[in-house]
Amino acid sequence: MAKAATKTFGILTSGGDCPGLNAAIRGVAKAAYGIYGMKAMGIMNGYKGLIDGNVKPLKPEDVSGILTKGGTILGTSREKPFKVEKGADASIVEKRLEAIRNTYNKYNLDCVVVLGGNGTHNTAALLKKEGFNIIGLPKTIDNDIYGTDITFGFHSAVDIATEAIDRLHSTAHSHNRVMVIEVMGHTAGWLALYSGVAGGGDVIILPEIPYDINSIAKHLKARAKGGKPFSIVVVAEGAISIEESGMSRKDLKKKREAGKFPTKGYEIAREIEESTGMDVRVSVLGYQQRGGAPSPYDRVIATQFGTAAAELLNDGDYGKMVARFNDKITALPLEEVAGRLKMVPSDHILIKDARDVGTCLGD
Ligand code: F6P
């Protein structure tokens, strides 16, 4: 067998946590030890640990029994090494890069494997440009990472959100109410779309399709007239109205901050009350979508991504993100992923399917 390009690698988890992170850590580490005889070093709390040198050996016993564990045994953060905070001097970035170099050298890291979302991969692409060996695994409940059909964490969040939606049907029906459930997804609406269809949502509102409250009201009133004065409205936290879609990001941010509603779900609930006179209640699912044990599907995809990363380590094929594309496990250069998002396209088959079963998409 050709000499492994990687003897020792670091591994870190970055950004929002999700079910499946530990399954992915396990996949990388077990394959790296078992097949390639590599040494793994756990880097604590995302890129912060890489800067601070907060590193500890990741031994086989550390990754045993973690396949079904939620969260991440390595901790995480949203540290951005290339960000120059307001009032900080630009030299702060070079100082952080120097610190990262020291960590690579101190622990003889041939490469660092990062498990994260869009922000994590943007940083990974910049570190690659600075000459660091790095490999990415796509993680997020939002499923909005470019270049991969799926991210681990997404299916578990769909399961959690769908179970919550299922429970809301009975209370909506008993009280003849409109129940608005807000799910995560501040930019892309994959989670709202999949859980909305799976949970039989009557209305599904995505950030990609600015909503017209009059269309929503018409749909809800028609349901009531047809003998169903109860409905489920699934809203992505990043949903915007038609009026808001014409605003600049800055103005939208100002409006949100000045707004009297804690989140979009409450704002839409008030708009529905005012335009239909119906009784409306709100349920914001929040961080439950990121907690607990990974679904079996996420355990599988996380394991597949992990073992694929171990192979890239062995081949010295650095600077890539592992992905599943057209049902194949593959890898693409980090610079192709960075700065891009995978939004729900307006012609996505699931949008057509939702409309075909009479779901209102807010337009
Ligand atoms: O990116 C995943 C995500 O869960 C989003 O869906 C959500 O808006 C965001 O993270 C919450 O970020 P934080 O965990 O920093 O509050």
Short mmCIF file of N, CA and C in Angstrom, two decimals, residues 33-169:
data_model
loop_
_atom_site.label_atom_id
_atom_site.label_comp_id
_atom_site.label_asym_id
_atom_site.label_seq_id
_atom_site.Cartn_x
_atom_site.Cartn_y
_atom_site.Cartn_z
N TYR A 33 -7.88 5.40 11.89
CA TYR A 33 -7.07 4.48 12.73
C TYR A 33 -7.04 3.10 12.08
N GLY A 34 -8.25 2.60 11.83
CA GLY A 34 -8.40 1.19 11.49
C GLY A 34 -7.74 0.81 10.18
N ILE A 35 -7.97 1.64 9.17
CA ILE A 35 -7.44 1.26 7.85
C ILE A 35 -6.04 1.83 7.64
N TYR A 36 -5.87 3.09 8.05
CA TYR A 36 -4.64 3.80 7.65
C TYR A 36 -3.64 4.02 8.77
N GLY A 37 -4.00 3.61 9.99
CA GLY A 37 -3.03 3.71 11.10
C GLY A 37 -2.66 5.15 11.44
N MET A 38 -3.59 6.08 11.21
CA MET A 38 -3.29 7.49 11.48
C MET A 38 -3.52 7.84 12.95
N LYS A 39 -3.06 9.03 13.32
CA LYS A 39 -3.29 9.54 14.68
C LYS A 39 -4.24 10.74 14.55
N ALA A 40 -5.24 10.81 15.42
CA ALA A 40 -6.22 11.90 15.36
C ALA A 40 -6.07 12.79 16.58
N MET A 41 -6.14 14.11 16.34
CA MET A 41 -6.11 15.08 17.45
C MET A 41 -7.42 15.86 17.44
N GLY A 42 -8.11 15.86 18.57
CA GLY A 42 -9.37 16.61 18.68
C GLY A 42 -9.08 18.08 18.94
N ILE A 43 -9.65 18.96 18.13
CA ILE A 43 -9.46 20.41 18.31
C ILE A 43 -10.76 20.96 18.89
N MET A 44 -10.67 21.57 20.04
CA MET A 44 -11.87 21.93 20.80
C MET A 44 -12.50 23.24 20.34
N ASN A 45 -13.82 23.27 20.31
CA ASN A 45 -14.58 24.51 20.10
C ASN A 45 -14.30 25.19 18.77
N GLY A 46 -14.29 24.38 17.73
CA GLY A 46 -14.21 24.96 16.38
C GLY A 46 -12.88 25.63 16.10
N TYR A 47 -12.92 26.66 15.23
CA TYR A 47 -11.68 27.35 14.85
C TYR A 47 -11.03 28.05 16.04
N LYS A 48 -11.79 28.31 17.10
CA LYS A 48 -11.22 28.95 18.30
C LYS A 48 -10.13 28.04 18.88
N GLY A 49 -10.45 26.73 18.90
CA GLY A 49 -9.46 25.78 19.44
C GLY A 49 -8.23 25.69 18.57
N LEU A 50 -8.42 25.88 17.25
CA LEU A 50 -7.28 25.82 16.32
C LEU A 50 -6.38 27.03 16.54
N ILE A 51 -6.98 28.18 16.82
CA ILE A 51 -6.21 29.40 17.09
C ILE A 51 -5.52 29.31 18.46
N ASP A 52 -6.28 28.84 19.46
CA ASP A 52 -5.75 28.82 20.83
C ASP A 52 -4.86 27.61 21.10
N GLY A 53 -4.85 26.66 20.17
CA GLY A 53 -4.05 25.45 20.42
C GLY A 53 -4.70 24.55 21.46
N ASN A 54 -6.04 24.63 21.52
CA ASN A 54 -6.79 23.79 22.49
C ASN A 54 -7.03 22.42 21.85
N VAL A 55 -6.06 21.56 21.96
CA VAL A 55 -6.00 20.29 21.21
C VAL A 55 -5.74 19.13 22.17
N LYS A 56 -6.44 18.02 21.94
CA LYS A 56 -6.16 16.84 22.77
C LYS A 56 -6.23 15.59 21.90
N PRO A 57 -5.44 14.56 22.25
CA PRO A 57 -5.48 13.34 21.43
C PRO A 57 -6.90 12.78 21.39
N LEU A 58 -7.30 12.31 20.21
CA LEU A 58 -8.61 11.67 20.06
C LEU A 58 -8.32 10.18 19.92
N LYS A 59 -8.47 9.49 21.03
CA LYS A 59 -8.10 8.06 21.03
C LYS A 59 -9.29 7.20 20.60
N PRO A 60 -9.03 5.95 20.15
CA PRO A 60 -10.15 5.08 19.75
C PRO A 60 -11.26 5.01 20.79
N GLU A 61 -10.89 4.97 22.06
CA GLU A 61 -11.95 4.86 23.08
C GLU A 61 -12.80 6.15 23.15
N ASP A 62 -12.22 7.27 22.67
CA ASP A 62 -12.98 8.52 22.72
C ASP A 62 -14.12 8.54 21.69
N VAL A 63 -13.95 7.75 20.63
CA VAL A 63 -14.98 7.78 19.58
C VAL A 63 -15.84 6.51 19.62
N SER A 64 -15.67 5.76 20.68
CA SER A 64 -16.50 4.57 20.82
C SER A 64 -17.80 4.95 21.54
N GLY A 65 -18.94 4.47 21.01
CA GLY A 65 -20.23 4.74 21.66
C GLY A 65 -20.78 6.12 21.42
N ILE A 66 -20.28 6.82 20.39
CA ILE A 66 -20.80 8.19 20.16
C ILE A 66 -21.66 8.30 18.91
N LEU A 67 -21.86 7.19 18.21
CA LEU A 67 -22.64 7.20 16.96
C LEU A 67 -24.01 7.84 17.16
N THR A 68 -24.65 7.55 18.28
CA THR A 68 -26.04 8.00 18.48
C THR A 68 -26.12 9.23 19.39
N LYS A 69 -24.95 9.77 19.74
CA LYS A 69 -24.96 10.90 20.68
C LYS A 69 -25.18 12.23 19.96
N GLY A 70 -26.09 13.04 20.49
CA GLY A 70 -26.32 14.37 19.91
C GLY A 70 -25.15 15.29 20.22
N GLY A 71 -25.19 16.46 19.64
CA GLY A 71 -24.16 17.46 19.91
C GLY A 71 -22.81 17.05 19.34
N THR A 72 -21.72 17.58 19.94
CA THR A 72 -20.37 17.25 19.48
C THR A 72 -19.45 17.11 20.69
N ILE A 73 -18.70 16.00 20.73
CA ILE A 73 -17.79 15.78 21.88
C ILE A 73 -16.64 16.80 21.85
N LEU A 74 -16.48 17.49 20.71
CA LEU A 74 -15.35 18.44 20.59
C LEU A 74 -15.78 19.87 20.93
N GLY A 75 -17.08 20.06 21.15
CA GLY A 75 -17.55 21.45 21.35
C GLY A 75 -17.49 22.21 20.03
N THR A 76 -18.12 23.36 19.96
CA THR A 76 -18.14 24.14 18.72
C THR A 76 -18.20 25.62 19.05
N SER A 77 -17.95 26.44 18.02
CA SER A 77 -18.07 27.90 18.15
C SER A 77 -18.32 28.46 16.77
N ARG A 78 -18.63 29.75 16.72
CA ARG A 78 -18.79 30.40 15.41
C ARG A 78 -17.60 31.32 15.15
N GLU A 79 -16.45 30.97 15.68
CA GLU A 79 -15.21 31.76 15.51
C GLU A 79 -14.87 31.91 14.04
N LYS A 80 -14.57 33.14 13.60
CA LYS A 80 -14.21 33.40 12.21
C LYS A 80 -12.81 34.01 12.17
N PRO A 81 -11.77 33.20 11.93
CA PRO A 81 -10.39 33.69 11.98
C PRO A 81 -10.10 34.87 11.06
N PHE A 82 -10.87 35.00 9.97
CA PHE A 82 -10.57 36.06 9.00
C PHE A 82 -11.43 37.31 9.22
N LYS A 83 -12.25 37.28 10.26
CA LYS A 83 -13.12 38.44 10.50
C LYS A 83 -12.39 39.52 11.27
N VAL A 84 -12.48 40.75 10.79
CA VAL A 84 -11.87 41.88 11.52
C VAL A 84 -13.03 42.60 12.22
N GLU A 85 -13.13 42.37 13.52
CA GLU A 85 -14.25 42.95 14.27
C GLU A 85 -14.18 44.47 14.21
N LYS A 86 -15.33 45.10 14.43
CA LYS A 86 -15.44 46.57 14.40
C LYS A 86 -14.42 47.17 15.38
N GLY A 87 -13.60 48.08 14.87
CA GLY A 87 -12.65 48.75 15.75
C GLY A 87 -11.35 47.99 15.92
N ALA A 88 -11.29 46.75 15.40
CA ALA A 88 -10.05 45.96 15.54
C ALA A 88 -9.11 46.30 14.38
N ASP A 89 -7.82 46.02 14.61
CA ASP A 89 -6.83 46.29 13.58
C ASP A 89 -6.74 45.10 12.62
N ALA A 90 -6.58 45.34 11.34
CA ALA A 90 -6.56 44.26 10.34
C ALA A 90 -5.45 43.24 10.63
N SER A 91 -4.44 43.67 11.39
CA SER A 91 -3.33 42.73 11.66
C SER A 91 -3.77 41.55 12.54
N ILE A 92 -4.99 41.69 13.09
CA ILE A 92 -5.49 40.60 13.95
C ILE A 92 -5.58 39.28 13.17
N VAL A 93 -5.86 39.39 11.87
CA VAL A 93 -5.99 38.17 11.05
C VAL A 93 -4.63 37.47 10.96
N GLU A 94 -3.57 38.23 10.68
CA GLU A 94 -2.24 37.62 10.56
C GLU A 94 -1.83 36.97 11.88
N LYS A 95 -2.18 37.62 12.98
CA LYS A 95 -1.84 37.06 14.30
C LYS A 95 -2.55 35.70 14.49
N ARG A 96 -3.80 35.64 14.04
CA ARG A 96 -4.56 34.38 14.18
C ARG A 96 -3.96 33.30 13.27
N LEU A 97 -3.55 33.71 12.06
CA LEU A 97 -2.96 32.73 11.13
C LEU A 97 -1.65 32.21 11.70
N GLU A 98 -0.89 33.09 12.34
CA GLU A 98 0.38 32.69 12.98
C GLU A 98 0.08 31.66 14.07
N ALA A 99 -0.96 31.94 14.83
CA ALA A 99 -1.35 31.02 15.92
C ALA A 99 -1.78 29.67 15.35
N ILE A 100 -2.50 29.72 14.24
CA ILE A 100 -2.94 28.47 13.61
C ILE A 100 -1.74 27.68 13.09
N ARG A 101 -0.78 28.39 12.49
CA ARG A 101 0.45 27.72 12.03
C ARG A 101 1.14 27.03 13.22
N ASN A 102 1.19 27.73 14.32
CA ASN A 102 1.84 27.15 15.52
C ASN A 102 1.13 25.86 15.96
N THR A 103 -0.21 25.89 15.89
CA THR A 103 -0.96 24.69 16.30
C THR A 103 -0.66 23.53 15.35
N TYR A 104 -0.67 23.82 14.04
CA TYR A 104 -0.34 22.74 13.07
C TYR A 104 1.04 22.17 13.38
N ASN A 105 2.01 23.07 13.62
CA ASN A 105 3.40 22.62 13.83
C ASN A 105 3.57 21.91 15.17
N LYS A 106 2.94 22.48 16.19
CA LYS A 106 3.12 21.90 17.55
C LYS A 106 2.61 20.45 17.60
N TYR A 107 1.53 20.20 16.90
CA TYR A 107 0.93 18.85 16.96
C TYR A 107 1.20 18.04 15.69
N ASN A 108 2.13 18.58 14.87
CA ASN A 108 2.51 17.87 13.62
C ASN A 108 1.31 17.46 12.77
N LEU A 109 0.39 18.43 12.63
CA LEU A 109 -0.84 18.12 11.87
C LEU A 109 -0.53 18.18 10.38
N ASP A 110 -0.73 17.05 9.68
CA ASP A 110 -0.59 17.04 8.22
C ASP A 110 -1.82 17.67 7.56
N CYS A 111 -2.95 17.66 8.31
CA CYS A 111 -4.19 18.21 7.74
C CYS A 111 -5.17 18.43 8.90
N VAL A 112 -6.16 19.30 8.70
CA VAL A 112 -7.26 19.46 9.66
C VAL A 112 -8.58 19.18 8.93
N VAL A 113 -9.40 18.34 9.55
CA VAL A 113 -10.72 18.03 8.99
C VAL A 113 -11.74 18.89 9.74
N VAL A 114 -12.54 19.67 8.98
CA VAL A 114 -13.52 20.56 9.63
C VAL A 114 -14.93 20.10 9.27
N LEU A 115 -15.78 20.00 10.29
CA LEU A 115 -17.18 19.62 10.10
C LEU A 115 -17.99 20.90 10.34
N GLY A 116 -18.67 21.39 9.30
CA GLY A 116 -19.37 22.66 9.49
C GLY A 116 -20.25 23.03 8.32
N GLY A 117 -20.84 24.24 8.45
CA GLY A 117 -21.76 24.75 7.44
C GLY A 117 -21.09 25.72 6.49
N ASN A 118 -21.88 26.70 6.01
CA ASN A 118 -21.34 27.63 5.01
C ASN A 118 -20.20 28.48 5.56
N GLY A 119 -20.39 29.01 6.77
CA GLY A 119 -19.34 29.86 7.34
C GLY A 119 -18.05 29.09 7.52
N THR A 120 -18.19 27.85 7.99
CA THR A 120 -17.02 26.99 8.22
C THR A 120 -16.26 26.75 6.93
N HIS A 121 -17.01 26.51 5.84
CA HIS A 121 -16.35 26.20 4.57
C HIS A 121 -15.79 27.45 3.89
N ASN A 122 -16.39 28.61 4.17
CA ASN A 122 -15.79 29.85 3.66
C ASN A 122 -14.41 30.04 4.29
N THR A 123 -14.34 29.79 5.60
CA THR A 123 -13.05 29.90 6.31
C THR A 123 -12.08 28.84 5.81
N ALA A 124 -12.57 27.64 5.60
CA ALA A 124 -11.70 26.55 5.14
C ALA A 124 -11.07 26.89 3.78
N ALA A 125 -11.85 27.49 2.89
CA ALA A 125 -11.32 27.87 1.56
C ALA A 125 -10.23 28.94 1.72
N LEU A 126 -10.41 29.87 2.65
CA LEU A 126 -9.41 30.92 2.88
C LEU A 126 -8.14 30.31 3.49
N LEU A 127 -8.31 29.36 4.39
CA LEU A 127 -7.14 28.70 5.00
C LEU A 127 -6.38 27.90 3.94
N LYS A 128 -7.12 27.28 3.03
CA LYS A 128 -6.48 26.55 1.93
C LYS A 128 -5.61 27.52 1.11
N LYS A 129 -6.18 28.69 0.85
CA LYS A 129 -5.45 29.71 0.06
C LYS A 129 -4.17 30.15 0.79
N GLU A 130 -4.21 30.09 2.10
CA GLU A 130 -3.03 30.46 2.91
C GLU A 130 -2.04 29.31 3.02
N GLY A 131 -2.39 28.18 2.37
CA GLY A 131 -1.45 27.06 2.34
C GLY A 131 -1.68 25.98 3.37
N PHE A 132 -2.78 26.06 4.08
CA PHE A 132 -3.06 25.02 5.09
C PHE A 132 -3.77 23.83 4.45
N ASN A 133 -3.39 22.63 4.85
CA ASN A 133 -4.09 21.42 4.38
C ASN A 133 -5.38 21.27 5.17
N ILE A 134 -6.50 21.18 4.45
CA ILE A 134 -7.80 21.16 5.14
C ILE A 134 -8.81 20.38 4.30
N ILE A 135 -9.69 19.67 4.97
CA ILE A 135 -10.77 18.90 4.32
C ILE A 135 -12.07 19.24 5.04
N GLY A 136 -13.17 19.42 4.29
CA GLY A 136 -14.45 19.80 4.90
C GLY A 136 -15.49 18.69 4.78
N LEU A 137 -16.35 18.60 5.81
CA LEU A 137 -17.53 17.74 5.75
C LEU A 137 -18.77 18.62 5.94
N PRO A 138 -19.76 18.52 5.03
CA PRO A 138 -20.93 19.42 5.05
C PRO A 138 -21.95 19.07 6.12
N LYS A 139 -22.08 19.99 7.09
CA LYS A 139 -22.97 19.79 8.23
C LYS A 139 -23.90 20.97 8.38
N THR A 140 -25.16 20.78 8.46
CA THR A 140 -26.11 21.81 8.89
C THR A 140 -27.53 21.27 8.78
N ILE A 141 -28.37 21.74 9.70
CA ILE A 141 -29.78 21.31 9.61
C ILE A 141 -30.46 22.03 8.46
N ASP A 142 -29.81 23.09 7.93
CA ASP A 142 -30.43 23.90 6.87
C ASP A 142 -30.32 23.27 5.49
N ASN A 143 -29.38 22.35 5.32
CA ASN A 143 -29.16 21.69 4.02
C ASN A 143 -28.89 22.70 2.90
N ASP A 144 -28.24 23.81 3.24
CA ASP A 144 -28.08 24.89 2.23
C ASP A 144 -26.64 25.03 1.76
N ILE A 145 -25.87 23.94 1.84
CA ILE A 145 -24.47 24.00 1.38
C ILE A 145 -24.39 23.62 -0.10
N TYR A 146 -23.74 24.48 -0.87
CA TYR A 146 -23.62 24.27 -2.31
C TYR A 146 -22.76 23.02 -2.60
N GLY A 147 -23.14 22.27 -3.67
CA GLY A 147 -22.25 21.19 -4.11
C GLY A 147 -22.58 19.84 -3.51
N THR A 148 -23.49 19.79 -2.58
CA THR A 148 -23.89 18.49 -2.02
C THR A 148 -25.41 18.39 -1.97
N ASP A 149 -25.93 17.21 -2.31
CA ASP A 149 -27.39 17.01 -2.27
C ASP A 149 -27.89 17.07 -0.83
N ILE A 150 -27.01 16.69 0.09
CA ILE A 150 -27.46 16.55 1.47
C ILE A 150 -26.36 16.91 2.44
N THR A 151 -26.75 17.45 3.59
CA THR A 151 -25.81 17.69 4.69
C THR A 151 -26.29 16.84 5.87
N PHE A 152 -25.38 16.34 6.68
CA PHE A 152 -25.89 15.60 7.84
C PHE A 152 -26.44 16.58 8.85
N GLY A 153 -27.47 16.16 9.55
CA GLY A 153 -28.22 17.05 10.48
C GLY A 153 -29.58 17.41 9.93
N PHE A 154 -29.65 17.45 8.59
CA PHE A 154 -30.90 17.89 7.95
C PHE A 154 -32.03 16.90 8.21
N HIS A 155 -31.78 15.63 7.96
CA HIS A 155 -32.86 14.64 8.10
C HIS A 155 -33.36 14.53 9.54
N SER A 156 -32.43 14.66 10.48
CA SER A 156 -32.87 14.60 11.89
C SER A 156 -33.78 15.78 12.20
N ALA A 157 -33.42 16.95 11.67
CA ALA A 157 -34.25 18.14 11.92
C ALA A 157 -35.61 18.00 11.24
N VAL A 158 -35.63 17.39 10.05
CA VAL A 158 -36.92 17.15 9.37
C VAL A 158 -37.79 16.22 10.22
N ASP A 159 -37.17 15.18 10.78
CA ASP A 159 -37.92 14.25 11.64
C ASP A 159 -38.50 14.99 12.86
N ILE A 160 -37.67 15.81 13.49
CA ILE A 160 -38.11 16.52 14.72
C ILE A 160 -39.23 17.50 14.38
N ALA A 161 -39.05 18.28 13.30
CA ALA A 161 -40.06 19.28 12.92
C ALA A 161 -41.36 18.61 12.50
N THR A 162 -41.24 17.49 11.77
CA THR A 162 -42.45 16.80 11.32
C THR A 162 -43.24 16.24 12.49
N GLU A 163 -42.51 15.70 13.45
CA GLU A 163 -43.19 15.15 14.65
C GLU A 163 -43.95 16.27 15.38
N ALA A 164 -43.34 17.46 15.41
CA ALA A 164 -43.99 18.60 16.07
C ALA A 164 -45.24 19.04 15.29
N ILE A 165 -45.11 19.07 13.96
CA ILE A 165 -46.26 19.46 13.11
C ILE A 165 -47.41 18.47 13.30
N ASP A 166 -47.04 17.17 13.31
CA ASP A 166 -48.08 16.13 13.50
C ASP A 166 -48.87 16.43 14.78
N ARG A 167 -48.17 16.84 15.83
CA ARG A 167 -48.84 17.08 17.11
C ARG A 167 -49.74 18.31 17.06
N LEU A 168 -49.44 19.23 16.17
CA LEU A 168 -50.22 20.48 16.14
C LEU A 168 -51.56 20.29 15.46
N HIS A 169 -51.68 19.26 14.62
CA HIS A 169 -52.94 19.05 13.90
C HIS A 169 -54.10 18.85 14.88
#
